[in-house]
PDB file of C-alpha atoms in Angstrom:
ATOM      1  CA  UNK N   1      -0.318 126.786 -13.332  1.00  0.00           C
ATOM      2  CA  UNK N   2       1.745 124.109 -15.076  1.00  0.00           C
ATOM      3  CA  UNK N   3       4.277 124.391 -12.310  1.00  0.00           C
ATOM      4  CA  UNK N   4       1.582 123.651  -9.691  1.00  0.00           C
ATOM      5  CA  UNK N   5       0.415 120.559 -11.605  1.00  0.00           C
ATOM      6  CA  UNK N   6       3.990 119.279 -11.791  1.00  0.00           C
ATOM      7  CA  UNK N   7       4.389 119.695  -8.035  1.00  0.00           C
ATOM      8  CA  UNK N   8       1.188 117.670  -7.454  1.00  0.00           C
ATOM      9  CA  UNK N   9       2.472 114.742  -9.546  1.00  0.00           C
ATOM     10  CA  UNK N  10       5.699 114.810  -7.607  1.00  0.00           C
ATOM     11  CA  UNK N  11       3.795 114.870  -4.346  1.00  0.00           C
ATOM     12  CA  UNK N  12       1.630 111.887  -5.368  1.00  0.00           C
ATOM     13  CA  UNK N  13       4.708 109.934  -6.401  1.00  0.00           C
ATOM     14  CA  UNK N  14       6.394 110.628  -3.094  1.00  0.00           C
ATOM     15  CA  UNK N  15       3.289 109.529  -1.186  1.00  0.00           C
ATOM     16  CA  UNK N  16       3.123 106.303  -3.201  1.00  0.00           C
ATOM     17  CA  UNK N  17       6.764 105.595  -2.419  1.00  0.00           C
ATOM     18  CA  UNK N  18       6.154 106.241   1.267  1.00  0.00           C
ATOM     19  CA  UNK N  19       3.100 103.902   1.327  1.00  0.00           C
ATOM     20  CA  UNK N  20       5.083 101.229  -0.496  1.00  0.00           C
ATOM     21  CA  UNK N  21       7.906 101.519   2.015  1.00  0.00           C
ATOM     22  CA  UNK N  22       5.456 101.249   4.894  1.00  0.00           C
ATOM     23  CA  UNK N  23       3.819  98.135   3.384  1.00  0.00           C
ATOM     24  CA  UNK N  24       7.206  96.599   2.776  1.00  0.00           C
ATOM     25  CA  UNK N  25       8.172  97.302   6.334  1.00  0.00           C
ATOM     26  CA  UNK N  26       5.034  95.640   7.624  1.00  0.00           C
ATOM     27  CA  UNK N  27       5.347  92.481   5.488  1.00  0.00           C
ATOM     28  CA  UNK N  28       9.077  91.875   5.622  1.00  0.00           C
ATOM     29  CA  UNK N  29      10.444  89.943   8.580  1.00  0.00           C
ATOM     30  CA  UNK N  30       9.259  87.136  10.862  1.00  0.00           C
ATOM     31  CA  UNK N  31       5.672  87.673  11.814  1.00  0.00           C
ATOM     32  CA  UNK N  32       3.284  85.427  13.615  1.00  0.00           C
ATOM     33  CA  UNK N  33       0.238  86.427  11.592  1.00  0.00           C
ATOM     34  CA  UNK N  34      -0.512  87.590   8.079  1.00  0.00           C
ATOM     35  CA  UNK N  35      -2.257  90.810   7.407  1.00  0.00           C
ATOM     36  CA  UNK N  36      -5.793  90.599   6.093  1.00  0.00           C
ATOM     37  CA  UNK N  37      -4.754  91.545   2.522  1.00  0.00           C
ATOM     38  CA  UNK N  38      -2.202  88.752   2.579  1.00  0.00           C
ATOM     39  CA  UNK N  39      -4.723  86.316   4.014  1.00  0.00           C
ATOM     40  CA  UNK N  40      -7.240  87.315   1.367  1.00  0.00           C
ATOM     41  CA  UNK N  41      -4.741  86.888  -1.443  1.00  0.00           C
ATOM     42  CA  UNK N  42      -3.469  83.562  -0.061  1.00  0.00           C
ATOM     43  CA  UNK N  43      -6.964  82.116   0.446  1.00  0.00           C
ATOM     44  CA  UNK N  44      -8.042  83.232  -3.002  1.00  0.00           C
ATOM     45  CA  UNK N  45      -4.987  81.718  -4.675  1.00  0.00           C
ATOM     46  CA  UNK N  46      -5.321  78.455  -2.677  1.00  0.00           C
ATOM     47  CA  UNK N  47      -8.996  78.158  -3.559  1.00  0.00           C
ATOM     48  CA  UNK N  48      -8.235  78.703  -7.228  1.00  0.00           C
ATOM     49  CA  UNK N  49      -5.428  76.118  -7.074  1.00  0.00           C
ATOM     50  CA  UNK N  50      -7.813  73.626  -5.471  1.00  0.00           C
ATOM     51  CA  UNK N  51     -10.334  74.117  -8.294  1.00  0.00           C
ATOM     52  CA  UNK N  52      -7.717  73.206 -10.890  1.00  0.00           C
ATOM     53  CA  UNK N  53      -5.680  70.700  -8.872  1.00  0.00           C
ATOM     54  CA  UNK N  54      -8.440  68.143  -8.142  1.00  0.00           C
ATOM     55  CA  UNK N  55      -9.588  67.658 -11.755  1.00  0.00           C
ATOM     56  CA  UNK N  56      -5.975  67.638 -12.892  1.00  0.00           C
ATOM     57  CA  UNK N  57      -5.096  65.011 -10.292  1.00  0.00           C
ATOM     58  CA  UNK N  58      -8.118  62.871 -11.220  1.00  0.00           C
ATOM     59  CA  UNK N  59      -7.213  63.130 -14.902  1.00  0.00           C
ATOM     60  CA  UNK N  60      -3.591  62.271 -14.203  1.00  0.00           C
ATOM     61  CA  UNK N  61      -4.615  59.284 -12.052  1.00  0.00           C
ATOM     62  CA  UNK N  62      -6.992  58.115 -14.804  1.00  0.00           C
ATOM     63  CA  UNK N  63      -4.237  58.107 -17.405  1.00  0.00           C
ATOM     64  CA  UNK N  64      -1.854  56.466 -14.933  1.00  0.00           C
ATOM     65  CA  UNK N  65      -4.447  53.703 -14.411  1.00  0.00           C
ATOM     66  CA  UNK N  66      -4.785  53.279 -18.156  1.00  0.00           C
ATOM     67  CA  UNK N  67      -1.033  52.901 -18.474  1.00  0.00           C
ATOM     68  CA  UNK N  68      -0.996  50.401 -15.591  1.00  0.00           C
ATOM     69  CA  UNK N  69      -3.828  48.395 -17.167  1.00  0.00           C
ATOM     70  CA  UNK N  70      -1.916  48.314 -20.434  1.00  0.00           C
ATOM     71  CA  UNK N  71       1.231  47.171 -18.664  1.00  0.00           C
ATOM     72  CA  UNK N  72      -0.684  44.452 -16.767  1.00  0.00           C
ATOM     73  CA  UNK N  73      -2.366  43.335 -20.002  1.00  0.00           C
ATOM     74  CA  UNK N  74       0.966  43.011 -21.793  1.00  0.00           C
ATOM     75  CA  UNK N  75       2.485  41.157 -18.840  1.00  0.00           C
ATOM     76  CA  UNK N  76      -0.493  38.766 -18.687  1.00  0.00           C
ATOM     77  CA  UNK N  77      -0.232  38.204 -22.431  1.00  0.00           C
ATOM     78  CA  UNK N  78       3.455  37.327 -22.123  1.00  0.00           C
ATOM     79  CA  UNK N  79       2.773  35.081 -19.124  1.00  0.00           C
ATOM     80  CA  UNK N  80       0.014  33.237 -21.000  1.00  0.00           C
ATOM     81  CA  UNK N  81       2.340  32.709 -23.963  1.00  0.00           C
ATOM     82  CA  UNK N  82       5.071  31.406 -21.670  1.00  0.00           C
ATOM     83  CA  UNK N  83       2.599  29.171 -19.836  1.00  0.00           C
ATOM     84  CA  UNK N  84       1.272  27.796 -23.127  1.00  0.00           C
ATOM     85  CA  UNK N  85       4.806  27.123 -24.349  1.00  0.00           C
ATOM     86  CA  UNK N  86       5.669  25.520 -21.023  1.00  0.00           C
ATOM     87  CA  UNK N  87       2.627  23.233 -21.306  1.00  0.00           C
ATOM     88  CA  UNK N  88       3.626  22.255 -24.849  1.00  0.00           C
ATOM     89  CA  UNK N  89       7.213  21.594 -23.783  1.00  0.00           C
ATOM     90  CA  UNK N  90       5.989  19.536 -20.814  1.00  0.00           C
ATOM     91  CA  UNK N  91       3.708  17.438 -23.049  1.00  0.00           C
ATOM     92  CA  UNK N  92       6.507  16.945 -25.555  1.00  0.00           C
ATOM     93  CA  UNK N  93       8.920  15.956 -22.789  1.00  0.00           C
ATOM     94  CA  UNK N  94       6.414  13.486 -21.326  1.00  0.00           C
ATOM     95  CA  UNK N  95       5.816  12.006 -24.776  1.00  0.00           C
ATOM     96  CA  UNK N  96       9.545  11.674 -25.405  1.00  0.00           C
ATOM     97  CA  UNK N  97      10.062  10.052 -22.003  1.00  0.00           C
ATOM     98  CA  UNK N  98       7.232   7.581 -22.680  1.00  0.00           C
ATOM     99  CA  UNK N  99       8.624   6.843 -26.138  1.00  0.00           C
ATOM    100  CA  UNK N 100      12.107   6.362 -24.703  1.00  0.00           C
ATOM    101  CA  UNK N 101      10.689   3.934 -22.138  1.00  0.00           C
ATOM    102  CA  UNK N 102       8.929   1.950 -24.867  1.00  0.00           C
ATOM    103  CA  UNK N 103      12.082   1.802 -26.991  1.00  0.00           C
ATOM    104  CA  UNK N 104      14.062   0.550 -23.990  1.00  0.00           C
ATOM    105  CA  UNK N 105      11.464  -2.180 -23.457  1.00  0.00           C
ATOM    106  CA  UNK N 106      11.658  -3.137 -27.144  1.00  0.00           C
ATOM    107  CA  UNK N 107      15.448  -3.210 -27.008  1.00  0.00           C
ATOM    108  CA  UNK N 108      15.426  -5.294 -23.837  1.00  0.00           C
ATOM    109  CA  UNK N 109      12.930  -7.712 -25.390  1.00  0.00           C
ATOM    110  CA  UNK N 110      14.965  -8.203 -28.575  1.00  0.00           C
ATOM    111  CA  UNK N 111      18.141  -8.709 -26.538  1.00  0.00           C
ATOM    112  CA  UNK N 112      16.426 -11.387 -24.449  1.00  0.00           C
ATOM    113  CA  UNK N 113      14.999 -13.066 -27.550  1.00  0.00           C
ATOM    114  CA  UNK N 114      18.462 -13.454 -29.068  1.00  0.00           C
ATOM    115  CA  UNK N 115      19.108 -16.119 -26.463  1.00  0.00           C
ATOM    116  CA  UNK N 116      15.931 -18.019 -27.437  1.00  0.00           C
ATOM    117  CA  UNK N 117      15.683 -17.787 -31.219  1.00  0.00           C
ATOM    118  CA  UNK N 118      17.383 -16.439 -34.315  1.00  0.00           C
ATOM    119  CA  UNK N 119      14.523 -14.253 -35.488  1.00  0.00           C
ATOM    120  CA  UNK N 120      15.021 -10.700 -36.732  1.00  0.00           C
ATOM    121  CA  UNK N 121      12.740  -8.054 -35.191  1.00  0.00           C
ATOM    122  CA  UNK N 122      11.812  -4.932 -37.153  1.00  0.00           C
ATOM    123  CA  UNK N 123      10.529  -2.028 -35.071  1.00  0.00           C
ATOM    124  CA  UNK N 124       7.521  -0.381 -36.745  1.00  0.00           C
ATOM    125  CA  UNK N 125       5.411   2.611 -35.772  1.00  0.00           C
ATOM    126  CA  UNK N 126       1.619   2.309 -35.888  1.00  0.00           C
ATOM    127  CA  UNK N 127       0.461   5.253 -37.977  1.00  0.00           C
ATOM    128  CA  UNK N 128      -3.308   4.651 -38.176  1.00  0.00           C
ATOM    129  CA  UNK N 129      -6.213   2.319 -37.494  1.00  0.00           C
ATOM    130  CA  UNK N 130      -8.629   0.977 -40.070  1.00  0.00           C
ATOM    131  CA  UNK N 131     -11.692   3.212 -40.619  1.00  0.00           C
ATOM    132  CA  UNK N 132     -13.799   0.045 -40.284  1.00  0.00           C
ATOM    133  CA  UNK N 133     -14.376  -0.498 -36.525  1.00  0.00           C
ATOM    134  CA  UNK N 134     -14.979  -4.221 -37.101  1.00  0.00           C
ATOM    135  CA  UNK N 135     -11.930  -4.861 -39.272  1.00  0.00           C
ATOM    136  CA  UNK N 136      -9.361  -4.596 -36.466  1.00  0.00           C
ATOM    137  CA  UNK N 137      -6.636  -3.564 -38.887  1.00  0.00           C
ATOM    138  CA  UNK N 138      -3.754  -1.198 -38.103  1.00  0.00           C
ATOM    139  CA  UNK N 139      -1.250   0.333 -40.505  1.00  0.00           C
ATOM    140  CA  UNK N 140       2.496   0.482 -39.893  1.00  0.00           C
ATOM    141  CA  UNK N 141       5.258   2.555 -41.475  1.00  0.00           C
ATOM    142  CA  UNK N 142       7.230  -0.383 -42.917  1.00  0.00           C
ATOM    143  CA  UNK N 143       6.699  -1.767 -46.409  1.00  0.00           C
ATOM    144  CA  UNK N 144       8.264  -4.002 -49.030  1.00  0.00           C
ATOM    145  CA  UNK N 145      11.353  -1.780 -49.147  1.00  0.00           C
ATOM    146  CA  UNK N 146      11.931  -2.746 -45.505  1.00  0.00           C
ATOM    147  CA  UNK N 147      11.501  -6.464 -46.192  1.00  0.00           C
ATOM    148  CA  UNK N 148       7.846  -6.743 -45.153  1.00  0.00           C
ATOM    149  CA  UNK N 149       5.890  -9.679 -46.574  1.00  0.00           C
ATOM    150  CA  UNK N 150       2.330 -10.970 -46.077  1.00  0.00           C
ATOM    151  CA  UNK N 151       1.759 -13.322 -43.127  1.00  0.00           C
ATOM    152  CA  UNK N 152       4.791 -12.118 -41.150  1.00  0.00           C
ATOM    153  CA  UNK N 153       4.004 -12.240 -37.425  1.00  0.00           C
ATOM    154  CA  UNK N 154       3.529  -8.919 -35.595  1.00  0.00           C
ATOM    155  CA  UNK N 155       4.069  -8.790 -31.843  1.00  0.00           C
ATOM    156  CA  UNK N 156       4.465  -6.462 -28.884  1.00  0.00           C
ATOM    157  CA  UNK N 157       6.845  -7.003 -25.982  1.00  0.00           C
ATOM    158  CA  UNK N 158       3.971  -8.816 -24.226  1.00  0.00           C
ATOM    159  CA  UNK N 159       2.877 -11.202 -26.930  1.00  0.00           C
ATOM    160  CA  UNK N 160       1.348 -11.894 -30.337  1.00  0.00           C
ATOM    161  CA  UNK N 161      -0.709  -9.141 -31.979  1.00  0.00           C
ATOM    162  CA  UNK N 162      -1.453 -10.482 -35.445  1.00  0.00           C
ATOM    163  CA  UNK N 163       0.046 -10.824 -38.890  1.00  0.00           C
ATOM    164  CA  UNK N 164       0.974  -8.630 -41.849  1.00  0.00           C
ATOM    165  CA  UNK N 165      -1.981  -8.663 -44.241  1.00  0.00           C
ATOM    166  CA  UNK N 166      -1.249  -6.366 -47.181  1.00  0.00           C
ATOM    167  CA  UNK N 167       2.055  -4.751 -48.163  1.00  0.00           C
ATOM    168  CA  UNK N 168       2.843  -1.678 -50.258  1.00  0.00           C
ATOM    169  CA  UNK N 169       6.243  -0.174 -50.899  1.00  0.00           C
ATOM    170  CA  UNK N 170       6.310   2.054 -47.817  1.00  0.00           C
ATOM    171  CA  UNK N 171       3.464   0.818 -45.582  1.00  0.00           C
ATOM    172  CA  UNK N 172       1.778  -2.385 -44.474  1.00  0.00           C
ATOM    173  CA  UNK N 173      -1.544  -3.316 -42.888  1.00  0.00           C
ATOM    174  CA  UNK N 174      -1.644  -5.645 -39.894  1.00  0.00           C
ATOM    175  CA  UNK N 175      -4.587  -7.926 -39.129  1.00  0.00           C
ATOM    176  CA  UNK N 176      -4.981  -8.260 -35.367  1.00  0.00           C
ATOM    177  CA  UNK N 177      -5.857 -11.468 -33.544  1.00  0.00           C
ATOM    178  CA  UNK N 178      -9.209 -10.001 -32.511  1.00  0.00           C
ATOM    179  CA  UNK N 179     -10.312  -9.828 -36.140  1.00  0.00           C
ATOM    180  CA  UNK N 180     -12.785 -12.646 -36.838  1.00  0.00           C
ATOM    181  CA  UNK N 181     -13.442 -11.785 -40.473  1.00  0.00           C
ATOM    182  CA  UNK N 182     -13.362 -14.372 -43.219  1.00  0.00           C
ATOM    183  CA  UNK N 183      -9.718 -13.524 -43.878  1.00  0.00           C
ATOM    184  CA  UNK N 184      -8.642 -14.243 -40.303  1.00  0.00           C
ATOM    185  CA  UNK N 185      -6.525 -17.365 -40.012  1.00  0.00           C
ATOM    186  CA  UNK N 186      -6.378 -19.723 -37.069  1.00  0.00           C
ATOM    187  CA  UNK N 187      -3.145 -20.000 -35.112  1.00  0.00           C
ATOM    188  CA  UNK N 188      -1.506 -23.369 -34.505  1.00  0.00           C
ATOM    189  CA  UNK N 189      -0.742 -23.335 -30.795  1.00  0.00           C
ATOM    190  CA  UNK N 190       0.603 -25.379 -27.921  1.00  0.00           C
ATOM    191  CA  UNK N 191       1.369 -25.047 -24.203  1.00  0.00           C
ATOM    192  CA  UNK N 192       4.722 -23.806 -22.985  1.00  0.00           C
ATOM    193  CA  UNK N 193       6.460 -26.707 -21.327  1.00  0.00           C
ATOM    194  CA  UNK N 194       4.302 -29.263 -23.155  1.00  0.00           C
ATOM    195  CA  UNK N 195       5.213 -28.399 -26.721  1.00  0.00           C
ATOM    196  CA  UNK N 196       5.153 -32.049 -27.797  1.00  0.00           C
ATOM    197  CA  UNK N 197       1.967 -32.986 -25.923  1.00  0.00           C
ATOM    198  CA  UNK N 198      -0.626 -30.230 -26.559  1.00  0.00           C
ATOM    199  CA  UNK N 199      -1.899 -28.938 -29.874  1.00  0.00           C
ATOM    200  CA  UNK N 200      -4.848 -26.779 -30.888  1.00  0.00           C
ATOM    201  CA  UNK N 201      -6.077 -23.925 -33.051  1.00  0.00           C
ATOM    202  CA  UNK N 202      -6.586 -20.413 -31.620  1.00  0.00           C
ATOM    203  CA  UNK N 203      -9.252 -18.071 -33.012  1.00  0.00           C
ATOM    204  CA  UNK N 204     -11.117 -15.023 -31.755  1.00  0.00           C
ATOM    205  CA  UNK N 205     -14.646 -15.505 -30.412  1.00  0.00           C
ATOM    206  CA  UNK N 206     -16.512 -12.217 -30.921  1.00  0.00           C
ATOM    207  CA  UNK N 207     -19.440 -13.329 -28.781  1.00  0.00           C
ATOM    208  CA  UNK N 208     -17.221 -14.041 -25.784  1.00  0.00           C
ATOM    209  CA  UNK N 209     -14.719 -11.338 -26.802  1.00  0.00           C
ATOM    210  CA  UNK N 210     -11.803 -13.583 -26.033  1.00  0.00           C
ATOM    211  CA  UNK N 211      -9.424 -15.976 -27.749  1.00  0.00           C
ATOM    212  CA  UNK N 212     -10.481 -19.597 -27.842  1.00  0.00           C
ATOM    213  CA  UNK N 213      -8.247 -22.600 -28.406  1.00  0.00           C
ATOM    214  CA  UNK N 214     -10.162 -25.492 -29.985  1.00  0.00           C
ATOM    215  CA  UNK N 215      -9.499 -29.062 -31.169  1.00  0.00           C
ATOM    216  CA  UNK N 216      -7.650 -29.987 -27.975  1.00  0.00           C
ATOM    217  CA  UNK N 217      -7.466 -33.733 -27.557  1.00  0.00           C
ATOM    218  CA  UNK N 218      -8.854 -35.086 -24.293  1.00  0.00           C
ATOM    219  CA  UNK N 219      -5.507 -36.656 -23.508  1.00  0.00           C
ATOM    220  CA  UNK N 220      -3.630 -33.367 -23.857  1.00  0.00           C
ATOM    221  CA  UNK N 221      -2.394 -31.977 -20.511  1.00  0.00           C
ATOM    222  CA  UNK N 222      -3.738 -28.422 -20.477  1.00  0.00           C
ATOM    223  CA  UNK N 223      -4.815 -26.570 -17.334  1.00  0.00           C
ATOM    224  CA  UNK N 224      -6.015 -23.146 -16.271  1.00  0.00           C
ATOM    225  CA  UNK N 225      -3.041 -20.788 -15.955  1.00  0.00           C
ATOM    226  CA  UNK N 226      -0.980 -22.453 -18.671  1.00  0.00           C
ATOM    227  CA  UNK N 227       0.786 -20.161 -21.135  1.00  0.00           C
ATOM    228  CA  UNK N 228      -0.279 -20.689 -24.743  1.00  0.00           C
ATOM    229  CA  UNK N 229       2.380 -20.149 -27.412  1.00  0.00           C
ATOM    230  CA  UNK N 230       2.589 -20.606 -31.168  1.00  0.00           C
ATOM    231  CA  UNK N 231       3.644 -24.078 -32.213  1.00  0.00           C
ATOM    232  CA  UNK N 232       5.051 -23.117 -35.602  1.00  0.00           C
ATOM    233  CA  UNK N 233       3.096 -25.905 -37.339  1.00  0.00           C
ATOM    234  CA  UNK N 234       0.772 -23.613 -39.259  1.00  0.00           C
ATOM    235  CA  UNK N 235       3.567 -22.229 -41.441  1.00  0.00           C
ATOM    236  CA  UNK N 236       2.312 -18.691 -40.743  1.00  0.00           C
ATOM    237  CA  UNK N 237       3.414 -17.863 -37.220  1.00  0.00           C
ATOM    238  CA  UNK N 238       6.876 -18.920 -36.037  1.00  0.00           C
ATOM    239  CA  UNK N 239       7.026 -21.087 -32.942  1.00  0.00           C
ATOM    240  CA  UNK N 240       7.520 -19.839 -29.406  1.00  0.00           C
ATOM    241  CA  UNK N 241       5.554 -16.559 -29.511  1.00  0.00           C
ATOM    242  CA  UNK N 242       3.358 -16.002 -26.459  1.00  0.00           C
ATOM    243  CA  UNK N 243      -0.371 -15.799 -27.201  1.00  0.00           C
ATOM    244  CA  UNK N 244      -1.926 -15.694 -23.725  1.00  0.00           C
ATOM    245  CA  UNK N 245      -2.965 -17.672 -20.647  1.00  0.00           C
ATOM    246  CA  UNK N 246      -5.711 -20.242 -20.196  1.00  0.00           C
ATOM    247  CA  UNK N 247      -8.561 -18.824 -18.097  1.00  0.00           C
ATOM    248  CA  UNK N 248     -10.985 -21.762 -18.370  1.00  0.00           C
ATOM    249  CA  UNK N 249     -11.340 -25.186 -19.956  1.00  0.00           C
ATOM    250  CA  UNK N 250     -14.518 -26.898 -21.133  1.00  0.00           C
ATOM    251  CA  UNK N 251     -15.777 -29.674 -23.351  1.00  0.00           C
ATOM    252  CA  UNK N 252     -15.966 -28.841 -27.034  1.00  0.00           C
ATOM    253  CA  UNK N 253     -18.567 -29.714 -29.608  1.00  0.00           C
ATOM    254  CA  UNK N 254     -19.815 -33.294 -29.707  1.00  0.00           C
ATOM    255  CA  UNK N 255     -17.844 -34.062 -26.534  1.00  0.00           C
ATOM    256  CA  UNK N 256     -14.875 -35.276 -28.531  1.00  0.00           C
ATOM    257  CA  UNK N 257     -12.331 -32.489 -27.917  1.00  0.00           C
ATOM    258  CA  UNK N 258     -11.755 -29.733 -25.389  1.00  0.00           C
ATOM    259  CA  UNK N 259     -11.636 -26.009 -25.859  1.00  0.00           C
ATOM    260  CA  UNK N 260      -9.949 -23.377 -23.687  1.00  0.00           C
ATOM    261  CA  UNK N 261     -10.618 -19.697 -23.257  1.00  0.00           C
ATOM    262  CA  UNK N 262      -7.461 -17.612 -23.423  1.00  0.00           C
ATOM    263  CA  UNK N 263      -6.708 -14.169 -22.053  1.00  0.00           C
ATOM    264  CA  UNK N 264      -4.468 -12.437 -24.667  1.00  0.00           C
ATOM    265  CA  UNK N 265      -1.020 -11.550 -23.384  1.00  0.00           C
ATOM    266  CA  UNK N 266      -0.975  -8.277 -25.339  1.00  0.00           C
ATOM    267  CA  UNK N 267      -3.462  -5.454 -25.552  1.00  0.00           C
ATOM    268  CA  UNK N 268      -4.768  -4.421 -28.966  1.00  0.00           C
ATOM    269  CA  UNK N 269      -5.700  -0.784 -28.349  1.00  0.00           C
ATOM    270  CA  UNK N 270      -3.586   2.378 -28.322  1.00  0.00           C
ATOM    271  CA  UNK N 271      -0.668   0.663 -30.058  1.00  0.00           C
ATOM    272  CA  UNK N 272       2.336   2.900 -30.699  1.00  0.00           C
ATOM    273  CA  UNK N 273       5.248   0.674 -31.705  1.00  0.00           C
ATOM    274  CA  UNK N 274       5.195  -2.994 -32.724  1.00  0.00           C
ATOM    275  CA  UNK N 275       7.714  -5.619 -33.801  1.00  0.00           C
ATOM    276  CA  UNK N 276       7.514  -7.495 -37.089  1.00  0.00           C
ATOM    277  CA  UNK N 277       9.129 -10.934 -36.846  1.00  0.00           C
ATOM    278  CA  UNK N 278      11.328 -12.066 -39.741  1.00  0.00           C
ATOM    279  CA  UNK N 279      12.167 -15.731 -39.725  1.00  0.00           C
ATOM    280  CA  UNK N 280      15.410 -16.625 -41.529  1.00  0.00           C
ATOM    281  CA  UNK N 281      14.927 -18.672 -44.693  1.00  0.00           C
ATOM    282  CA  UNK N 282      15.806 -22.359 -44.305  1.00  0.00           C
ATOM    283  CA  UNK N 283      19.143 -23.311 -45.747  1.00  0.00           C
TER     284      UNK N 283
END
């Protein structure tokens, strides 16, 4: 009985080997079509792969997009920083070029003036304006340690600006010509080319918002277009500094003297650098 059961197991094993060999023979080699078991297995595996592949691909693409967004964000951040730095450098370069141009103009002016007078010109930087909008006072970065004294004339390369008003050790305040306060002083003036024939006093007229030269004798030769300069007679402003040009001439009070409206040669706003005039002491 046990011998019969052993023969059956051997027979089943042999049949299994034979079936396996037959299947191997059918599947091995170049065939134009797959058998239905192979097609079933292939379709099932492909379908299962599709179920997992699409979500995996979407997830992978999502994380790739996140990485790309991060990269773009970092690049934009760096570009913005570079652009901001470039803008700052450009502004600084433009400011330096403008400052260099102004210094060249100041240097050229002082070189030209050496041929006309023996004044000393101190270059000062305007550091602030007066908080009082009606005072017309500016502050400069030169003080008594630099030789500044009250009533020294302050000019630009175009013409007279005003005078030094108050002096501390390191800074000074400058009263501009357009200040008509009680402390403002008139300027003894004349006409270039007629220094010995024309005399008058220049003050600021707030109502007309212009400079006015008064006390001009009727016999004085003064015409529209003439250049008004300091005469040096007032003992405050040295002679020969340009004040402005005559724009109109009319009869003064009581019909005894003339007065002339004057367009200032220099502007009084947005001042950056000025020149303080030092007149050598008489020997």
